[in-house]
Short mmCIF file of C-alpha atoms and ligand atoms in Angstrom, two decimals:
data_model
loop_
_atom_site.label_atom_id
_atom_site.label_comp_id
_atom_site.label_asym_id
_atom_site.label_seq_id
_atom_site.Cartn_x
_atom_site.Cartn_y
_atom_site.Cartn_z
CA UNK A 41 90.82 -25.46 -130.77
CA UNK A 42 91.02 -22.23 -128.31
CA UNK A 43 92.66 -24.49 -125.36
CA UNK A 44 95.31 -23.00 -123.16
CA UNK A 45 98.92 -24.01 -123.87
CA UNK A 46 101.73 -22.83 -121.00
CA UNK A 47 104.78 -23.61 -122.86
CA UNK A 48 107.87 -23.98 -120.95
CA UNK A 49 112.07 -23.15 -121.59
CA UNK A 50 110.33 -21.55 -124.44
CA UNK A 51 113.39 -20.57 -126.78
CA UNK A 52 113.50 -18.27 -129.93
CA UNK A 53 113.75 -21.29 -132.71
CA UNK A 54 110.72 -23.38 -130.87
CA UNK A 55 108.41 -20.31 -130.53
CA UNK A 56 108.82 -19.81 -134.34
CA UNK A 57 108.56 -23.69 -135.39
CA UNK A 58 105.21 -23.89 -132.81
CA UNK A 59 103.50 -20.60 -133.97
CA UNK A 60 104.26 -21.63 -137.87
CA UNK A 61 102.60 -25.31 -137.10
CA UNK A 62 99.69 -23.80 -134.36
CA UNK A 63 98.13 -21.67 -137.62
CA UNK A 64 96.92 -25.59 -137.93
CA UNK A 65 95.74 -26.37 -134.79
CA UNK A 66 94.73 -23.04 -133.02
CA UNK A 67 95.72 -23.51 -129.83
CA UNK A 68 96.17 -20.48 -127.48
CA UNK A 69 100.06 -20.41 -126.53
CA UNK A 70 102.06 -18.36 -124.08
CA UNK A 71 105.57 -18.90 -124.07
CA UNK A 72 107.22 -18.93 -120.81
CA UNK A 73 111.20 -18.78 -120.75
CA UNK A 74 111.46 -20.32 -117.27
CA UNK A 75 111.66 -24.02 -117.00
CA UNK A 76 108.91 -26.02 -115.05
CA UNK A 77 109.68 -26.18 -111.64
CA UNK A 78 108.13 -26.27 -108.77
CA UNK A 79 109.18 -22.65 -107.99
CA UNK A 80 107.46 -21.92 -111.38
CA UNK A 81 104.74 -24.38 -111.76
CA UNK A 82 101.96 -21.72 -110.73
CA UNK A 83 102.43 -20.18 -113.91
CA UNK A 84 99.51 -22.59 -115.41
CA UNK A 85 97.21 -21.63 -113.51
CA UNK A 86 94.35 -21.47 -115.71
CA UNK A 87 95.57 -23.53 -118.50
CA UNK A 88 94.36 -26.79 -119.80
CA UNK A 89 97.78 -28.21 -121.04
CA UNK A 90 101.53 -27.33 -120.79
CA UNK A 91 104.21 -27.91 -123.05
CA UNK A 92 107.85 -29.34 -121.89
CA UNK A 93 111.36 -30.06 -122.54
CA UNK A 94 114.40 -32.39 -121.44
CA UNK A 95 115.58 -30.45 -118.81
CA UNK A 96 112.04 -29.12 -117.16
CA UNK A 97 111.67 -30.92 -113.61
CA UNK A 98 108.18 -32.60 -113.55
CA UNK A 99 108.73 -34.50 -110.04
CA UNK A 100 105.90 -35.11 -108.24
CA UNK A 101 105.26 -31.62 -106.12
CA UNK A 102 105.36 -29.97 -109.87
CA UNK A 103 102.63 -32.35 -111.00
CA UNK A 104 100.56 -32.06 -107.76
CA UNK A 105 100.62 -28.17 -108.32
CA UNK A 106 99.52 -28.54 -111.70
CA UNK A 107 96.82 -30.62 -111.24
CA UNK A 108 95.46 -28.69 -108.05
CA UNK A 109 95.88 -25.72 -110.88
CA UNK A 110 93.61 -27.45 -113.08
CA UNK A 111 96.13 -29.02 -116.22
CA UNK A 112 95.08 -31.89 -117.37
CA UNK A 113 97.96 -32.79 -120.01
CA UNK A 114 101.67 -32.45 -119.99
CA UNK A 115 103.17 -32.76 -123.56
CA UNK A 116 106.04 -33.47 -123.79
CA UNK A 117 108.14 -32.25 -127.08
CA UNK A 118 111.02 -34.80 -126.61
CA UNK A 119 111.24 -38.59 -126.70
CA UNK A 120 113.12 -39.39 -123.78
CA UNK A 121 110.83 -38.89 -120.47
CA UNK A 122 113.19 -39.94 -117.55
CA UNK A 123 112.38 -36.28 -116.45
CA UNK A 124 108.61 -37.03 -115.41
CA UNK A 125 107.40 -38.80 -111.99
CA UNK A 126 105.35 -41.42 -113.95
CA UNK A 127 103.89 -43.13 -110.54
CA UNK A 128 102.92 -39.64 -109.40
CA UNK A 129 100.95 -38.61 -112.56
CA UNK A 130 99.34 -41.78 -113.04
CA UNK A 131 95.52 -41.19 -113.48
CA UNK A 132 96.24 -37.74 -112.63
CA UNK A 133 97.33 -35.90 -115.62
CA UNK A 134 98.17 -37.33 -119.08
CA UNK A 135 101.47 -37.26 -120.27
CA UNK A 136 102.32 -37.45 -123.92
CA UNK A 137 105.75 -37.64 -126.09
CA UNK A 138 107.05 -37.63 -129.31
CA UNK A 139 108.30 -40.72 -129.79
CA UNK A 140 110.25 -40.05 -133.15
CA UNK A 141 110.85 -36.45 -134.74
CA UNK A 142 113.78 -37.54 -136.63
CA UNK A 143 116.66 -40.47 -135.21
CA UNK A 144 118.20 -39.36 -138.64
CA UNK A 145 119.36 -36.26 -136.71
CA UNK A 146 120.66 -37.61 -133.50
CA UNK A 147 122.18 -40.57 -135.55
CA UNK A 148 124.04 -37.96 -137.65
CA UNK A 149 125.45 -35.59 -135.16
CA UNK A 150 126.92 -39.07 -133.67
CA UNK A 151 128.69 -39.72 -136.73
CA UNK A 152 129.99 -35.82 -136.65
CA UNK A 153 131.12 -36.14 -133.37
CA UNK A 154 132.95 -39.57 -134.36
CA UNK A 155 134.49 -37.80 -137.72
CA UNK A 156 135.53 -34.83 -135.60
CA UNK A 157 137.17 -36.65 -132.93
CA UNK A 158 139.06 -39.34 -135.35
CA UNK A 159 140.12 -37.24 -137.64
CA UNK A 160 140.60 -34.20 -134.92
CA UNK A 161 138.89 -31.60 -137.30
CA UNK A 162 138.16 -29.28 -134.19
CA UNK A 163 142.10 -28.76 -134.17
CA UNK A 164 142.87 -28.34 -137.54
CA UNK A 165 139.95 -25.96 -138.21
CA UNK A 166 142.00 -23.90 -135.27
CA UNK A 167 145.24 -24.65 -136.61
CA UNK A 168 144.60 -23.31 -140.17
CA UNK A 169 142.95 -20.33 -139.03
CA UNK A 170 146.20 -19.73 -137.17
CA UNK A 171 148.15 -20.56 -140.44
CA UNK A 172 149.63 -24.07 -138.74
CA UNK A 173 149.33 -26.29 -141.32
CA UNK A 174 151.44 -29.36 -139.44
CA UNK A 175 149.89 -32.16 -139.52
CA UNK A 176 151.68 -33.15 -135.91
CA UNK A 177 149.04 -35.29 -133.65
CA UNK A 178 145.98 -35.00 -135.97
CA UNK A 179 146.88 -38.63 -137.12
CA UNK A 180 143.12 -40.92 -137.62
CA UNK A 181 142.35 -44.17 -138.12
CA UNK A 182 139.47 -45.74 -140.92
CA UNK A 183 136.71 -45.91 -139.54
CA UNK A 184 136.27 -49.32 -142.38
CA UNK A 185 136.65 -52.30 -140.42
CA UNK A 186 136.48 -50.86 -137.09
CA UNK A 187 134.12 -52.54 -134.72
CA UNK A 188 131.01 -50.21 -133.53
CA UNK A 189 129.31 -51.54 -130.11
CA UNK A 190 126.19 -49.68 -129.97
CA UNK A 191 124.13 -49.86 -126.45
CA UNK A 192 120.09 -49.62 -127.10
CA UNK A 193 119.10 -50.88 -130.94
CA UNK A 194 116.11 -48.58 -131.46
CA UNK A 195 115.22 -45.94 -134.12
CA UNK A 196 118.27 -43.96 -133.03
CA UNK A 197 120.52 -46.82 -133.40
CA UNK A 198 118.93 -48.16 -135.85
CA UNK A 199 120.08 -44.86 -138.64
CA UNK A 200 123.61 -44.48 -137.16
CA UNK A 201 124.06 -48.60 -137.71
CA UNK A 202 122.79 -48.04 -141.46
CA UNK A 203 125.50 -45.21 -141.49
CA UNK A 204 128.05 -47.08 -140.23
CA UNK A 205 127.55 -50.26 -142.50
CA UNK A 206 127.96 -47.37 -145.20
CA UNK A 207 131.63 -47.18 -143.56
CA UNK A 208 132.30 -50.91 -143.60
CA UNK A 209 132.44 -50.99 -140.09
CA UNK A 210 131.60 -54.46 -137.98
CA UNK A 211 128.57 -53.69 -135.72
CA UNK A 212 127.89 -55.47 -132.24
CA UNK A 213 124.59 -54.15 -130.20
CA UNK A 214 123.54 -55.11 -126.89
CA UNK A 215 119.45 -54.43 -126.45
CA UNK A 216 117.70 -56.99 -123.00
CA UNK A 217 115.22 -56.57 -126.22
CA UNK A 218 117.07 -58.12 -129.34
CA UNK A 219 115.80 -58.06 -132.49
CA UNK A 220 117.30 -61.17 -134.37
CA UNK A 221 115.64 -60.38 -137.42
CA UNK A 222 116.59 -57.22 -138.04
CA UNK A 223 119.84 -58.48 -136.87
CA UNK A 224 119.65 -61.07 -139.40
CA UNK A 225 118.47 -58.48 -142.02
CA UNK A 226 121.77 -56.25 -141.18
CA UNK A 227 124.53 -58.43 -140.74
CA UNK A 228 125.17 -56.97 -136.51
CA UNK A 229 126.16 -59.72 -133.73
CA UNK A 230 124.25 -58.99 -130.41
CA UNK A 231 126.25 -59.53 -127.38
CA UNK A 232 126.62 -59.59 -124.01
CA UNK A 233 128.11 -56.00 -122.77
CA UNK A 234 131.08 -57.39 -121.36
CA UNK A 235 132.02 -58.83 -125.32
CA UNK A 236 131.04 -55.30 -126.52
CA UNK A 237 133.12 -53.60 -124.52
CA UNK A 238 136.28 -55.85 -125.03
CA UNK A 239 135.76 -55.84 -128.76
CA UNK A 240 134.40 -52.44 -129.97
CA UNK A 241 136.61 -49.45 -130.99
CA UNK A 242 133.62 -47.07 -131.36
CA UNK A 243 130.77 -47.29 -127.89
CA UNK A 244 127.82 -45.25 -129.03
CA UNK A 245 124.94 -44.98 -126.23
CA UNK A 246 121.21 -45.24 -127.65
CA UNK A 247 119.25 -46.70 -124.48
CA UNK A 248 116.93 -44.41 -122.48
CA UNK A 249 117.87 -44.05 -118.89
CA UNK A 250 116.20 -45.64 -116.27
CA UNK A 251 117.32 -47.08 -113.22
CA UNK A 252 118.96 -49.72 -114.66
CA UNK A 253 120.55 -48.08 -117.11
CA UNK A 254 122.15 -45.37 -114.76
CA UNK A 255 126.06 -44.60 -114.68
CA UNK A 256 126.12 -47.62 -117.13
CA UNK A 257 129.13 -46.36 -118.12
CA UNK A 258 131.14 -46.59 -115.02
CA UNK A 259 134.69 -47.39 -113.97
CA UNK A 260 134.19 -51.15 -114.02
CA UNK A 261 132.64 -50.43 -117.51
CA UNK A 262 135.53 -48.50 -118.81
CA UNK A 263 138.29 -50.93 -117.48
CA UNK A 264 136.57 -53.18 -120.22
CA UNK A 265 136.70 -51.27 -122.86
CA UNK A 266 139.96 -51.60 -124.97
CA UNK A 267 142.34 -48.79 -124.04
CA UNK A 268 141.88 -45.21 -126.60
CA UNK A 269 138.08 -45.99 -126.82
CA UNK A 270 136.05 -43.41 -128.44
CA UNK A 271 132.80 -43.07 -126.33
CA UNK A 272 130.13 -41.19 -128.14
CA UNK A 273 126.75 -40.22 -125.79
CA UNK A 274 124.00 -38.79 -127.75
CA UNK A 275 121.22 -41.06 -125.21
CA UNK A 276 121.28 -39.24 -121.61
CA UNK A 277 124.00 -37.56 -119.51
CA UNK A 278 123.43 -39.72 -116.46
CA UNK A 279 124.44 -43.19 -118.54
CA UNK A 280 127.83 -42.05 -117.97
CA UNK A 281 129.62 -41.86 -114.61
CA UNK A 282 131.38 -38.40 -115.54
CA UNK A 283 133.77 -38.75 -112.37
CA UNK A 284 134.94 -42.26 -114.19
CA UNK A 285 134.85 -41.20 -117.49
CA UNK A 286 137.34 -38.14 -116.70
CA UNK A 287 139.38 -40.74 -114.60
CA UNK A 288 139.58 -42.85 -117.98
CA UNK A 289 140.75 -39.71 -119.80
CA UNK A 290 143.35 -38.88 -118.19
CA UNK A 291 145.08 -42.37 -117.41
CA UNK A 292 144.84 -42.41 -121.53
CA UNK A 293 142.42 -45.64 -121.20
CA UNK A 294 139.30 -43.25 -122.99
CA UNK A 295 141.08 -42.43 -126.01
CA UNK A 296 138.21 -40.19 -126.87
CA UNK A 297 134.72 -39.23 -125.63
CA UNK A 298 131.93 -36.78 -127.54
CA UNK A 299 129.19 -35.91 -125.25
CA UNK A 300 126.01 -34.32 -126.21
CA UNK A 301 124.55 -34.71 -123.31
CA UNK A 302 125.93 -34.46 -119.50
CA UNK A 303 124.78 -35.48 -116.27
CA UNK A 304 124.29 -32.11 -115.23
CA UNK A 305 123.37 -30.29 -118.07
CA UNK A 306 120.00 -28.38 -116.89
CA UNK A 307 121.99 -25.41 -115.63
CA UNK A 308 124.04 -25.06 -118.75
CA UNK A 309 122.93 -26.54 -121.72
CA UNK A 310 120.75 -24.32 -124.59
CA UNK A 311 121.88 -21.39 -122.78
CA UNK A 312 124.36 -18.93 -123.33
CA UNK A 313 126.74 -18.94 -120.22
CA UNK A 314 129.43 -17.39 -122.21
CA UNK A 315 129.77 -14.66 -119.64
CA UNK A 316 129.74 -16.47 -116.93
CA UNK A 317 131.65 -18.59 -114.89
CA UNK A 318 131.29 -22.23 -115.03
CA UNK A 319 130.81 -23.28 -111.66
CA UNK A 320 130.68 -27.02 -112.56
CA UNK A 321 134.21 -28.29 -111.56
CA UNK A 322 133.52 -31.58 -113.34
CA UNK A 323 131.62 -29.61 -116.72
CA UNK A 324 135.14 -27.66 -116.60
CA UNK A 325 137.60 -30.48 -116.78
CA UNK A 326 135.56 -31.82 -119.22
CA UNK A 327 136.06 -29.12 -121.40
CA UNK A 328 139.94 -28.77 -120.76
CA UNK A 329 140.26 -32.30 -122.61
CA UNK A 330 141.56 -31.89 -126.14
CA UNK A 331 140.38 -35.34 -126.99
CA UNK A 332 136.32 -34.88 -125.81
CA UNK A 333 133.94 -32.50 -127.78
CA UNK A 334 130.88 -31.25 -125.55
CA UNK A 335 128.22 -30.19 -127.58
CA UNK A 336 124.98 -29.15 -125.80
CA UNK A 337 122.25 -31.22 -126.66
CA UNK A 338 122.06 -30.49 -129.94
CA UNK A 339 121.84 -33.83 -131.77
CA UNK A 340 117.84 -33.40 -132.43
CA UNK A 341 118.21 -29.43 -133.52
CA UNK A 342 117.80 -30.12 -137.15
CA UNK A 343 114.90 -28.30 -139.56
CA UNK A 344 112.98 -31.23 -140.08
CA UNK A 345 113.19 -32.56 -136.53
CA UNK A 346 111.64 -29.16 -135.37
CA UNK A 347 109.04 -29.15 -138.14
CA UNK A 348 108.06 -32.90 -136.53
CA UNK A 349 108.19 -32.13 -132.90
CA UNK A 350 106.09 -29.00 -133.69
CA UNK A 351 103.04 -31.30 -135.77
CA UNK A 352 103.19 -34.41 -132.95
CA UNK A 353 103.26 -32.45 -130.05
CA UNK A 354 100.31 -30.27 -131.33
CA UNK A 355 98.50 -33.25 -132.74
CA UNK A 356 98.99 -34.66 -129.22
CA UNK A 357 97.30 -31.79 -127.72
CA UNK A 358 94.22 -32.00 -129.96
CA UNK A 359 93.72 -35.89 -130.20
CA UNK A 360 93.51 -35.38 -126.31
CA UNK A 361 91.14 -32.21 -125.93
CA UNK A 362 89.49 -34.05 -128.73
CA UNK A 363 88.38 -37.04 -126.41
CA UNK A 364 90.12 -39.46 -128.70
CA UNK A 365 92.20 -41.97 -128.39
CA UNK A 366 96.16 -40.84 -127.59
CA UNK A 367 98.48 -42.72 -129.48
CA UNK A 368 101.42 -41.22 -127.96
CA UNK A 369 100.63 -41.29 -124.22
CA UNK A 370 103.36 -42.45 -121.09
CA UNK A 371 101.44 -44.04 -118.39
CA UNK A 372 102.98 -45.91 -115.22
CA UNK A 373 100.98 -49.02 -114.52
CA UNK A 374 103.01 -52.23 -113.51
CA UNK A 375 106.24 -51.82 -111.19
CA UNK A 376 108.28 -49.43 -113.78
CA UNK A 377 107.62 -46.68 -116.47
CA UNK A 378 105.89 -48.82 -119.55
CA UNK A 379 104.85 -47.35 -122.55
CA UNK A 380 101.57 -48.17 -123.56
CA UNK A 381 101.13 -47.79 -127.37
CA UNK A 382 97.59 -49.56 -127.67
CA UNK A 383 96.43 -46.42 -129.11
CA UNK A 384 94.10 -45.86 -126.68
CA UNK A 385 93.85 -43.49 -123.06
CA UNK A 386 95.04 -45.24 -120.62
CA UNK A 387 92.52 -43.74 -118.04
P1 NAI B 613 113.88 -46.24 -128.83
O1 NAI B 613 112.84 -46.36 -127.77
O2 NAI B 613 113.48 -46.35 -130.27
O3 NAI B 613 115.06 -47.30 -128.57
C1 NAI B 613 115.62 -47.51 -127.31
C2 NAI B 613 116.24 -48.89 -127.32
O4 NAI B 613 116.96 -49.06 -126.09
C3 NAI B 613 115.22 -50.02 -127.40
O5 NAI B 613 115.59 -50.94 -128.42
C4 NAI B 613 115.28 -50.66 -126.03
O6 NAI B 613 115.00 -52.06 -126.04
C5 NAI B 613 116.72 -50.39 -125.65
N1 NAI B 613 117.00 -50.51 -124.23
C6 NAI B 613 116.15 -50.41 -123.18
N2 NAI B 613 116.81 -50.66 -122.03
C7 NAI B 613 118.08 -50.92 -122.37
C8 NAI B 613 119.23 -51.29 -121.62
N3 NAI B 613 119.18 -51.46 -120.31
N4 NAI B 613 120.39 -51.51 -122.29
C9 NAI B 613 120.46 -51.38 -123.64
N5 NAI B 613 119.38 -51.07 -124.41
C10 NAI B 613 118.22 -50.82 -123.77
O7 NAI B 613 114.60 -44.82 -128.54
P2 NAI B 613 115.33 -43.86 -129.56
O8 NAI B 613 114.32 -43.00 -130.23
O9 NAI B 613 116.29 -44.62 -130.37
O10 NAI B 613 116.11 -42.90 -128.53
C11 NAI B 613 117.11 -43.41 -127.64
C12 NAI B 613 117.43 -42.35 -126.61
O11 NAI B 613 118.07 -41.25 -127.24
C13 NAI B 613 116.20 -41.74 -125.94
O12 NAI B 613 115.77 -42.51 -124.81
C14 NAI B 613 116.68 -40.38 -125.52
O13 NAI B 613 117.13 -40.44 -124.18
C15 NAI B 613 117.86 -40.09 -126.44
N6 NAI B 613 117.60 -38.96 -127.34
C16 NAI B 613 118.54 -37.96 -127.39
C17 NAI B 613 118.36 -36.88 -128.24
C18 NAI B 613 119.38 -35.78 -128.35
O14 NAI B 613 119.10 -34.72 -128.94
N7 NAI B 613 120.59 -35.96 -127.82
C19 NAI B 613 117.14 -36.76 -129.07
C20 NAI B 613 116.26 -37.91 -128.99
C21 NAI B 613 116.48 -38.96 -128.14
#
């Protein structure tokens, strides 16, 4: 299939998982490092399809510019999509996702970044290296019989609960979407947020952002929360309010936060700023904290995760070009983004 792929915030590790995978598929790929913007979205003129990532912008003057240029899909090689204008593409272009490349990965870095911040391995990794072997404020706690409160109970969740369990931990979830038999099936309480955020030790965030779920995590959130909470965000920067959240840290209320994901990550994150100054005041108190680990979007970046973002994206191309049906399409239809997964187009 010869169709023309623009393929944006192209980095080293995705142009080698693509080109292994496209040997299957055929598709004619440039790589482009720049992010889709609408500074940048003339770039596909003259191709059929373009390729995107978390951080590319595709508001509606990008999509209008790439329809006008003649692309009829955007795939998407993520699963969250709160980066696309949904009402603006809507029998427009397509817009496909990859719905799950591996939760096992994002669920896992969650439990790192728990481990890490419990038992404070980022320190004593420093402190040994230094030859300080005191064991002076790395004290933990067991994670067995904690209470986790985990926000959004999909695939995500749904590994880092079966983790958890593995720890003995007591799990409370809040989903508007329960599932009370696989609530049943697990043993986990759902709850109102207000009694998971009294209750929980551990607040992991697995929800997608939308407008409702925006700065969920604010200051009326935190004051909640039982004081030292450890906050863990693999979901999207924007569920916490960072100004609260650095307000909480420093009156001692967070005990803890590990972010993999930040409100403003798109001029920082997957790059390599280490020559530069940071120029985010709030990214830069973040990172004074002893007590919060920043990594940068980095939950997904495991082998297999690649290897599946690689095959569904590319299959995503070709069930499209092929005039079938597309499984993994986004469309807008009623009064919000909905996700129809009838497995056919949805115009
Ligand atoms: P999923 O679609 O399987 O599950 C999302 C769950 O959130 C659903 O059960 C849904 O009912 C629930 N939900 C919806 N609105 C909610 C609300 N207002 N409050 C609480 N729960 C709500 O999604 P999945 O695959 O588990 O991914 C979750 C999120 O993780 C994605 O939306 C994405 O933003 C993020 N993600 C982050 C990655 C990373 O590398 N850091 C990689 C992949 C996903």
């Amino acid at each position: 299939m010869n169709k023309k792929i623009a393929f944006f915030d192209a980095k080293p590790y995705d142009q080698k998982s693509f080109s292994g995978m496209n040997s299957d598929y055929g598709f004619d790929i440039s790589y482009f490092d720049a992010k889709l913007t609408p500074q940048t979205s003339d770039l596909t003129i003259g191709f059929a399809g373009v390729c995107v990532f978390v951080n590319d912008n595709i508001n509606a003057k990008v999509i209008s510019r790439l329809v006008e240029n003649g692309v009829e899909i955007i795939g998407l090689r993520c699963a969250g999509y709160n980066n696309v204008d949904f009402k603006a593409a809507y029998e427009k272009i397509h817009v496909t996702r990859v719905p799950a490349y591996s939760p096992h990965a994002v669920a896992e870095h969650a439990v790192a970044m728990m481990l890490t911040l419990n038992r404070k391995i980022h320190k004593a990794y420093l402190r040994t290296r230094e030859g300080n072997f005191s064991l002076n404020g790395l004290l933990g706690f067991d994670m067995f019989g904690k209470t986790a409160g985990i926000i959004g109970t999909g695939r995500i969740a749904r590994c880092l609960i079966a983790i958890l369990k593995g720890f003995g931990m007591q799990i409370l979830a809040y989903d508007p979407r329960p599932d009370e038999a696989y609530a049943e099936s697990t043993g986990l309480r759902y709850v109102e947020l207000d009694e998971l955020y009294a209750i929980s030790d551990i607040i992991s965030l697995h929800c997608p952002l939308t407008t409702e779920t925006s700065h969920l995590i604010n200051r009326n959130a935190i004051e909640k929360m039982k004081p030292g909470i450890m906050i863990i965000n693999t979901g999207r920067g924007k569920l916490i309010d960072t100004i609260a959240l650095i307000e909480g840290l420093k009156s001692g209320r967070v005990g803890t936060a590990g972010l993999d994901v930040y409100e403003e990550e798109s001029d920082y994150f997957f790059e390599d700023k280490s020559a530069a100054m940071i120029t985010d005041d709030v990214l830069a108190r973040l990172l004074t904290f002893p007590n919060v680990i920043v990594t940068s979007h980095q939950a997904f970046f495991t082998s297999e995760a690649l290897r599946n973002i690689a095959q569904t994206t590319l299959s995503n191309f070709k069930e499209y070009f092929a005039g079938g049906y597309l499984a993994n399409e986004i469309c807008y239809r009623c009064d919000s983004n909905c996700i129809k997964q009838q497995g056919k187009r949805c115009f």
